Short mmCIF file of C-alpha atoms in Angstrom, two decimals:
data_model
loop_
_atom_site.label_atom_id
_atom_site.label_comp_id
_atom_site.label_asym_id
_atom_site.label_seq_id
_atom_site.Cartn_x
_atom_site.Cartn_y
_atom_site.Cartn_z
CA MET A 1143 6.48 55.91 -6.12
CA SER A 1144 6.08 52.72 -4.06
CA PHE A 1145 8.05 49.59 -4.86
CA GLY A 1146 5.70 47.24 -2.96
CA ARG A 1147 3.74 46.45 -6.12
CA ALA A 1148 6.86 45.45 -8.01
CA ASN A 1149 7.78 42.91 -5.35
CA GLN A 1150 4.25 41.55 -5.45
CA GLN A 1151 4.49 41.14 -9.23
CA TRP A 1152 7.81 39.34 -9.02
CA ALA A 1153 6.49 37.07 -6.31
CA THR A 1154 3.39 36.01 -8.26
CA PHE A 1155 5.29 35.30 -11.47
CA SER A 1156 8.32 33.64 -9.91
CA ARG A 1157 9.17 30.08 -10.80
CA VAL A 1158 9.00 27.77 -7.78
CA TRP A 1159 10.84 24.49 -7.29
CA HIS A 1160 8.84 21.63 -5.77
CA ILE A 1161 10.04 18.25 -4.51
CA LEU A 1162 8.01 15.02 -4.45
CA ASN A 1163 8.82 11.69 -2.82
CA ALA A 1164 7.71 8.82 -5.03
CA ASP A 1165 8.17 6.16 -2.35
CA ARG A 1166 5.21 3.72 -2.56
CA GLN A 1167 3.23 6.07 -4.80
CA PRO A 1168 1.40 4.99 -7.99
CA ALA A 1169 3.13 5.89 -11.24
CA GLY A 1170 0.01 7.26 -12.95
CA GLY A 1171 -0.97 9.47 -10.05
CA ILE A 1172 2.47 11.03 -9.96
CA GLY A 1173 2.24 11.83 -13.67
CA VAL A 1174 -1.04 13.65 -13.20
CA LEU A 1175 0.20 15.64 -10.22
CA VAL A 1176 3.56 16.62 -11.70
CA SER A 1177 2.14 17.64 -15.09
CA ARG A 1178 -0.34 19.88 -13.27
CA TYR A 1179 2.41 21.77 -11.43
CA VAL A 1180 4.72 21.90 -14.45
CA GLN A 1181 2.06 23.52 -16.62
CA GLY A 1182 1.06 25.98 -13.87
CA LEU A 1183 -2.55 24.82 -13.53
CA HIS A 1184 -2.32 25.24 -9.76
CA LYS A 1185 -1.99 29.01 -10.13
CA PRO A 1186 -4.90 31.46 -10.52
CA ILE A 1187 -2.80 33.45 -13.02
CA TYR A 1188 -2.57 30.49 -15.40
CA HIS A 1189 -2.53 30.95 -19.15
CA PRO A 1190 -0.90 28.50 -21.58
CA THR A 1191 1.07 31.14 -23.46
CA SER A 1192 2.37 32.96 -20.38
CA ASP A 1193 5.16 30.90 -18.98
CA VAL A 1194 3.89 30.22 -15.45
CA GLY A 1195 4.96 26.62 -14.92
CA ASP A 1196 7.15 25.45 -12.04
CA HIS A 1197 10.01 23.00 -11.64
CA VAL A 1198 9.38 19.63 -10.02
CA VAL A 1199 12.02 17.30 -8.58
CA VAL A 1200 10.91 13.67 -8.18
CA VAL A 1201 12.94 11.60 -5.74
CA ASN A 1202 13.04 7.84 -5.00
CA ALA A 1203 11.81 6.90 -8.45
CA LYS A 1204 12.94 3.29 -8.10
CA LYS A 1205 10.62 2.76 -5.12
CA ILE A 1206 7.48 3.29 -7.13
CA ALA A 1207 4.43 1.09 -6.52
CA TYR A 1208 2.04 -0.60 -8.88
CA SER A 1209 -1.33 -1.88 -7.72
CA GLY A 1210 -2.21 -5.48 -8.45
CA ASN A 1211 0.21 -7.71 -10.36
CA LYS A 1212 1.14 -5.05 -12.92
CA TRP A 1213 4.88 -5.51 -12.42
CA GLU A 1214 4.54 -8.92 -14.14
CA GLU A 1215 1.46 -8.37 -16.32
CA LYS A 1216 2.14 -4.90 -17.76
CA VAL A 1217 4.13 -4.97 -20.99
CA PHE A 1218 5.79 -1.96 -22.63
CA THR A 1219 6.18 -2.17 -26.40
CA ALA A 1220 8.30 -0.33 -28.92
CA HIS A 1221 9.33 -0.74 -32.57
CA THR A 1222 12.54 0.49 -34.15
CA GLY A 1223 10.99 0.68 -37.64
CA ARG A 1224 13.24 -2.02 -39.06
CA ARG A 1225 12.57 -5.67 -39.53
CA LYS A 1226 12.33 -7.74 -36.36
CA GLY A 1227 12.38 -4.47 -34.50
CA ARG A 1228 9.58 -5.08 -32.03
CA VAL A 1229 10.63 -4.88 -28.40
CA ARG A 1230 8.30 -6.12 -25.66
CA MET A 1231 9.42 -5.88 -22.06
CA GLN A 1232 7.68 -6.49 -18.77
CA ALA A 1233 7.48 -3.60 -16.35
CA PHE A 1234 9.94 -4.99 -13.82
CA LYS A 1235 12.58 -5.54 -16.51
CA VAL A 1236 12.19 -1.99 -17.78
CA HIS A 1237 12.50 -0.75 -14.22
CA GLU A 1238 15.68 -2.76 -13.82
CA LEU A 1239 17.29 -1.17 -16.87
CA ASP A 1240 16.21 2.41 -16.13
CA PRO A 1241 14.37 3.13 -12.88
CA THR A 1242 13.30 6.60 -14.01
CA TRP A 1243 11.80 5.54 -17.34
CA ILE A 1244 8.29 4.68 -16.16
CA ILE A 1245 7.77 7.93 -14.27
CA ARG A 1246 9.20 10.08 -17.05
CA ARG A 1247 6.98 8.38 -19.64
CA ASN A 1248 3.87 8.92 -17.52
CA ILE A 1249 4.66 12.61 -16.91
CA TYR A 1250 5.50 13.25 -20.58
CA ARG A 1251 2.23 11.73 -21.74
CA GLN A 1252 0.14 13.68 -19.21
CA ILE A 1253 1.47 17.02 -20.48
CA PRO A 1254 -0.70 18.07 -23.46
CA ASN A 1255 0.66 17.24 -26.90
CA ASN A 1256 1.74 20.64 -28.17
CA LEU A 1257 4.91 22.60 -28.87
CA LEU A 1258 5.28 23.52 -25.18
CA ARG A 1259 5.61 19.91 -24.07
CA ARG A 1260 9.35 19.51 -24.56
CA THR A 1261 10.25 22.73 -22.77
CA LEU A 1262 7.97 21.89 -19.87
CA PHE A 1263 9.41 18.38 -19.69
CA GLN A 1264 12.87 19.87 -19.32
CA ARG A 1265 11.65 21.34 -16.02
CA VAL A 1266 11.00 17.88 -14.60
CA HIS A 1267 13.96 16.34 -12.77
CA VAL A 1268 13.67 12.68 -11.84
CA PHE A 1269 16.15 10.88 -9.60
CA GLU A 1270 16.10 7.23 -8.64
CA ASP A 1271 17.61 7.79 -5.18
CA GLU A 1272 17.60 10.60 -2.69
CA ASN A 1273 20.96 11.78 -4.05
CA VAL A 1274 20.08 15.07 -5.66
CA PRO A 1275 22.80 17.47 -6.85
CA ALA A 1276 23.34 20.47 -4.62
CA GLU A 1277 22.66 22.91 -7.46
CA ILE A 1278 19.08 21.64 -7.64
CA MET A 1279 18.46 21.21 -3.90
CA GLU A 1280 19.40 24.85 -3.32
CA ASN A 1281 16.39 25.99 -5.29
CA VAL A 1282 13.77 23.66 -3.80
CA THR A 1283 11.33 25.46 -1.50
CA ASN A 1284 8.09 23.44 -1.48
CA VAL A 1285 7.19 19.84 -0.67
CA LEU A 1286 4.41 18.09 -2.59
CA ILE A 1287 2.33 15.31 -1.04
CA GLY A 1288 1.81 12.15 -3.09
CA PRO A 1289 -1.63 11.04 -4.25
CA ARG A 1290 -1.72 7.83 -2.24
CA PRO A 1291 -1.87 7.81 1.60
CA VAL A 1292 0.79 5.25 2.48
CA PRO A 1293 -0.40 2.67 5.05
CA LYS A 1294 1.66 1.89 8.13
CA ALA A 1295 3.53 -1.39 8.38
CA ILE A 1296 3.52 -3.39 11.59
CA THR A 1297 7.14 -2.37 12.24
CA ASP A 1298 6.18 1.31 12.19
CA TYR A 1299 3.95 0.96 15.23
CA THR A 1300 5.50 1.35 18.69
CA GLU A 1301 5.26 -1.40 21.32
CA GLU A 1302 2.87 0.74 23.37
CA GLU A 1303 0.47 1.13 20.48
CA LYS A 1304 0.54 -2.61 19.79
CA ASP A 1305 -0.10 -3.49 23.43
CA SER A 1306 -2.85 -0.96 23.97
CA PHE A 1307 -4.73 -2.12 20.88
CA PRO A 1308 -7.67 -4.31 22.01
CA LYS A 1309 -7.64 -8.05 21.48
CA LEU A 1310 -10.47 -9.70 19.64
CA PHE A 1311 -10.25 -13.19 21.10
CA LEU A 1312 -8.70 -14.68 24.22
CA ARG A 1313 -6.11 -17.30 23.55
CA ASP A 1314 -6.01 -20.76 25.11
CA LYS A 1315 -4.83 -21.01 28.66
CA TYR A 1316 -1.32 -22.19 27.82
CA PHE A 1317 -0.71 -20.81 24.35
CA LEU A 1318 2.59 -21.53 22.64
CA LYS A 1319 3.93 -18.25 21.29
CA SER A 1320 6.09 -18.87 18.21
CA MET B 402 -30.45 -13.45 10.51
CA SER B 403 -32.43 -10.18 10.60
CA VAL B 404 -31.83 -9.78 14.34
CA LEU B 405 -28.11 -10.23 13.84
CA GLY B 406 -28.11 -7.78 10.97
CA ARG B 407 -29.86 -5.14 13.07
CA LEU B 408 -27.49 -5.60 16.00
CA VAL B 409 -24.47 -5.60 13.74
CA SER B 410 -25.56 -2.45 11.96
CA SER B 411 -25.99 -0.69 15.29
CA VAL B 412 -22.38 -1.42 16.18
CA CYS B 413 -20.03 0.87 14.32
CA SER B 414 -17.94 -0.58 11.50
CA CYS B 415 -14.45 0.69 10.90
CA GLY B 416 -11.79 0.46 8.24
CA SER B 417 -8.65 1.90 9.74
CA ASN B 418 -6.95 1.14 12.98
CA SER B 419 -7.11 4.72 14.16
CA GLY B 420 -10.88 4.79 13.97
CA PHE B 421 -11.38 1.53 15.84
CA LEU B 422 -10.57 2.65 19.38
CA ALA B 423 -12.50 5.89 19.12
CA SER B 424 -15.51 4.12 17.66
CA VAL B 425 -15.40 1.37 20.28
CA GLN B 426 -15.10 3.80 23.19
CA LYS B 427 -18.09 5.73 21.93
CA SER B 428 -20.19 2.58 21.76
CA VAL B 429 -21.50 0.68 24.76
CA LEU B 430 -19.00 -2.21 24.54
CA PRO B 431 -16.99 -2.35 27.77
CA THR B 432 -13.27 -2.98 27.77
CA TYR B 433 -11.30 -4.57 30.58
CA LEU B 434 -7.81 -5.82 31.21
CA THR B 435 -7.14 -9.55 31.42
CA THR B 436 -4.12 -11.58 32.35
CA ARG B 437 -3.27 -14.57 30.24
CA MET B 438 -0.38 -17.00 30.40
CA TYR B 439 1.57 -18.12 27.39
CA ARG B 440 4.48 -20.47 26.85
CA LYS B 441 7.70 -19.86 24.99
CA ILE B 442 10.37 -22.44 24.10
CA LYS B 443 13.84 -21.60 25.49
CA GLN B 444 16.97 -23.57 24.77
CA LYS B 445 20.12 -23.54 26.94
CA GLU B 446 23.24 -25.34 25.76
CA GLY B 447 25.72 -26.43 28.43
CA GLU B 448 28.93 -28.43 28.12
CA LYS B 449 27.27 -31.84 27.97
CA VAL B 450 23.62 -31.06 28.52
CA THR B 451 21.10 -28.97 26.47
CA VAL B 452 17.99 -27.92 28.30
CA ILE B 453 14.82 -27.22 26.26
CA LYS B 454 12.09 -25.69 28.38
CA GLY B 455 8.65 -24.32 27.76
CA GLU B 456 8.71 -21.36 30.11
CA VAL B 457 5.46 -19.81 31.24
CA PHE B 458 5.09 -16.02 30.98
CA GLU B 459 2.33 -13.75 32.12
CA ASP B 460 0.89 -11.40 29.56
CA THR B 461 -0.67 -8.57 31.57
CA LYS B 462 -1.26 -6.04 28.79
CA ASN B 463 -4.35 -7.56 27.24
CA VAL B 464 -7.11 -5.11 26.47
CA TYR B 465 -10.16 -7.18 25.54
CA VAL B 466 -13.40 -5.90 24.05
CA GLU B 467 -16.71 -7.57 24.76
CA LYS B 468 -18.95 -8.70 21.97
CA ALA B 469 -22.11 -6.99 20.89
CA VAL B 470 -23.62 -10.38 20.04
CA PRO B 471 -22.38 -12.73 22.81
CA ASP B 472 -23.75 -15.91 21.21
CA ASP B 473 -21.69 -15.45 18.05
CA PRO B 474 -18.28 -17.17 18.36
CA CYS B 475 -16.72 -15.23 15.47
CA PRO B 476 -14.69 -12.27 16.86
CA LEU B 477 -15.20 -10.08 13.78
CA ARG B 478 -18.83 -10.79 12.96
CA SER B 479 -20.01 -10.45 16.57
CA ARG B 480 -18.58 -6.93 16.79
CA GLY B 481 -19.57 -5.79 13.31
CA ILE B 482 -15.98 -5.22 12.15
CA GLN B 483 -15.14 -5.05 8.44
CA ILE B 484 -11.42 -5.11 7.67
CA THR B 485 -9.19 -3.93 4.82
CA TYR B 486 -5.63 -4.92 3.99
CA GLU B 487 -4.33 -1.86 5.87
CA ASP B 488 -5.68 -2.98 9.28
CA VAL B 489 -2.39 -4.48 10.29
CA LEU B 490 -2.96 -4.39 14.07
CA ILE B 491 -6.10 -6.52 13.69
CA LEU B 492 -4.58 -8.93 11.17
CA GLN B 493 -1.50 -9.51 13.31
CA GLN B 494 -3.66 -11.19 15.94
CA PHE B 495 -4.63 -13.96 13.55
CA ILE B 496 -1.13 -14.92 12.33
CA THR B 497 2.05 -16.38 13.81
CA SER B 498 5.35 -14.51 13.84
CA THR B 499 6.44 -16.18 10.59
CA GLY B 500 3.28 -15.15 8.78
CA GLU B 501 1.15 -18.30 8.80
CA MET B 502 -2.52 -18.24 9.72
CA LEU B 503 -3.71 -19.60 13.03
CA PRO B 504 -6.26 -22.43 12.73
CA ARG B 505 -9.97 -21.67 12.83
CA GLU B 506 -10.49 -23.87 15.88
CA HIS B 507 -8.18 -21.54 17.79
CA THR B 508 -9.58 -18.17 16.77
CA ASN B 509 -13.26 -19.17 16.30
CA LEU B 510 -13.54 -17.27 13.03
CA SER B 511 -16.44 -18.07 10.75
CA GLN B 512 -15.57 -19.46 7.34
CA GLN B 513 -16.42 -16.28 5.43
CA GLU B 514 -14.46 -14.07 7.81
CA PHE B 515 -11.55 -16.50 7.79
CA PHE B 516 -11.18 -16.21 4.01
CA LYS B 517 -11.50 -12.44 4.23
CA VAL B 518 -8.71 -12.31 6.81
CA LEU B 519 -6.63 -14.71 4.70
CA THR B 520 -6.85 -12.54 1.58
CA CYS B 521 -6.11 -9.40 3.60
CA VAL B 522 -3.09 -11.04 5.21
CA LYS B 523 -1.74 -12.15 1.83
CA MET B 524 -2.23 -8.69 0.32
CA ALA B 525 -0.53 -7.11 3.33
CA GLN B 526 2.40 -9.52 3.06
CA ARG B 527 2.90 -8.69 -0.60
CA ALA B 528 2.78 -4.97 0.29
CA ASN B 529 5.45 -5.52 2.98
CA LEU B 530 3.14 -4.50 5.81
CA LEU B 531 3.27 -7.88 7.57
CA PRO B 532 6.07 -10.42 7.96
CA GLY B 533 5.76 -13.24 5.48
CA THR B 534 7.50 -14.76 2.48
CA GLU B 535 10.81 -13.09 1.75
CA ASP B 536 11.97 -15.02 -1.34
CA GLN B 537 10.09 -14.40 -4.56
CA THR B 538 10.71 -16.65 -7.55
CA ASP B 539 9.01 -16.88 -10.91
CA LYS B 540 7.35 -20.05 -12.31
CA GLN B 541 10.51 -20.71 -14.36
CA GLY B 542 12.66 -20.27 -11.27
CA ASN B 543 14.00 -16.82 -12.07
CA PHE B 544 14.47 -14.40 -9.23
CA VAL B 545 11.86 -11.62 -9.13
CA PRO B 546 13.16 -8.39 -7.59
CA LYS B 547 11.40 -7.11 -4.49
CA LEU B 548 9.28 -4.20 -5.67
CA ASN B 549 6.69 -2.05 -3.96
CA ARG B 550 3.13 -3.09 -4.67
CA TYR B 551 -0.33 -2.94 -3.09
CA LEU B 552 -3.70 -4.65 -3.52
CA THR B 553 -2.08 -7.61 -5.26
CA ARG B 554 -4.66 -10.32 -5.75
CA TYR B 555 -2.44 -13.09 -7.09
CA ASP B 556 0.89 -14.57 -6.06
CA VAL B 557 3.92 -12.63 -7.14
CA GLY B 558 5.46 -14.94 -9.73
CA SER B 559 2.25 -16.56 -10.88
CA ARG B 560 1.01 -14.17 -13.59
CA THR B 561 2.10 -14.20 -17.21
CA PRO B 562 2.55 -10.95 -19.16
CA ILE B 563 -0.43 -9.51 -21.05
CA ARG B 564 0.98 -8.73 -24.49
CA SER B 565 -2.19 -7.57 -26.23
CA ARG B 566 -4.88 -5.97 -24.13
CA GLY B 567 -7.52 -5.81 -26.86
CA LEU B 568 -9.91 -3.14 -28.08
CA GLN B 569 -11.87 -0.73 -25.91
CA TYR B 570 -15.01 -2.86 -25.80
CA THR B 571 -13.21 -6.18 -25.17
CA LYS B 572 -10.32 -5.01 -23.08
CA ARG B 573 -8.41 -7.38 -20.86
CA LEU B 574 -8.10 -5.65 -17.51
CA TYR B 575 -5.63 -5.86 -14.65
CA ARG B 576 -7.32 -7.37 -11.61
CA ILE B 577 -6.85 -5.56 -8.31
CA GLY B 578 -8.04 -6.22 -4.77
CA ASP B 579 -10.68 -8.72 -3.81
CA ARG B 580 -14.37 -8.73 -4.70
CA ARG B 581 -15.64 -9.96 -1.34
CA LEU B 582 -13.70 -7.28 0.52
CA ALA B 583 -14.84 -4.57 -1.87
CA ARG B 584 -18.44 -5.61 -1.25
CA ASP B 585 -18.14 -5.38 2.54
CA ALA B 586 -15.24 -3.03 3.27
CA PRO B 587 -16.14 0.45 4.55
CA ARG B 588 -15.63 3.55 2.46
CA VAL B 589 -16.24 7.21 3.26
CA SER B 590 -17.25 8.22 -0.26
CA SER B 591 -20.08 6.59 -2.20
CA ARG B 592 -17.76 5.65 -5.06
CA PRO B 593 -17.18 1.87 -4.99
CA TRP B 594 -13.75 0.27 -4.72
CA SER B 595 -12.06 -0.20 -8.08
CA LEU B 596 -11.38 -3.85 -8.92
CA ASN B 597 -10.19 -3.49 -12.53
CA HIS B 598 -7.65 -1.18 -14.05
#
């Protein structure tokens, strides 16, 4: 009797811990990506009733990016059910109060609305900083890449790259460099 | 106009900085090194005397690319270059160190290209890719926290909140990017740039 097949079975059905850096990533794109890994849709053995979802740790949640002027224009609403219970807050104020709220809301809403949603949402761990507890970092084995390719700032280029880049116009003979 | 269009289309257009050098070297445009002088103000304070001098430096590392259309004074149009807000190495040539635009008489940009560069520079400044305005205040004077953003069309504190977005067929959309850039900017896929969210 060979035990190689048992190891293969355990390896395919094991629960993997992923980590994702949300620095300068869009909030909606992260929700789509994380819900996909939490449900187990990235696995060929997927079935909704067989528990094949993974854990996902999201880091740097307070450095999330919104395209356009959504930080000022986007308004989140809620109602307590009582009189004068309507709450309307702009996105940057919500982010100030709880930096993880926007990401968690997006992920929760991307998971399908069924009885599995709350258990799958418990496998999502969102942190505003890079300070993750050691109990969780021990389990992490895979790194996920964010949906948006982050562009390079001018400070990220070295001096050699800046100098070797070709110039498009020649300056005046005695140009005052400010 | 048609001659220019044909010449411009023959020269390769690029969107990212990494593709520019490779595309230029493949084309016939020659590159050569030039030496240019520039002046910098230096201040020395002594006991009784302060000396303010405009010292002359030699800038030897200047790699210059010739134009495909030599008669055209505009540096971007003559080489068939279409820029996006991510092309920071190209945009840096048209601004000062504080983040203000150089005048058109200096750079010889055409009016259309100048406004394209201006919008790209502003979007890059709001995305913290270029040095620019550091303080951000609202219309009422409240301090707006420095948050990560990209493709911001309007000034940071200038937009009011959208409380009701409307129904599906008359929805009020968030505006993103710039229409002129989306019309001209290069894209690998055939899907057009999204301007409304």
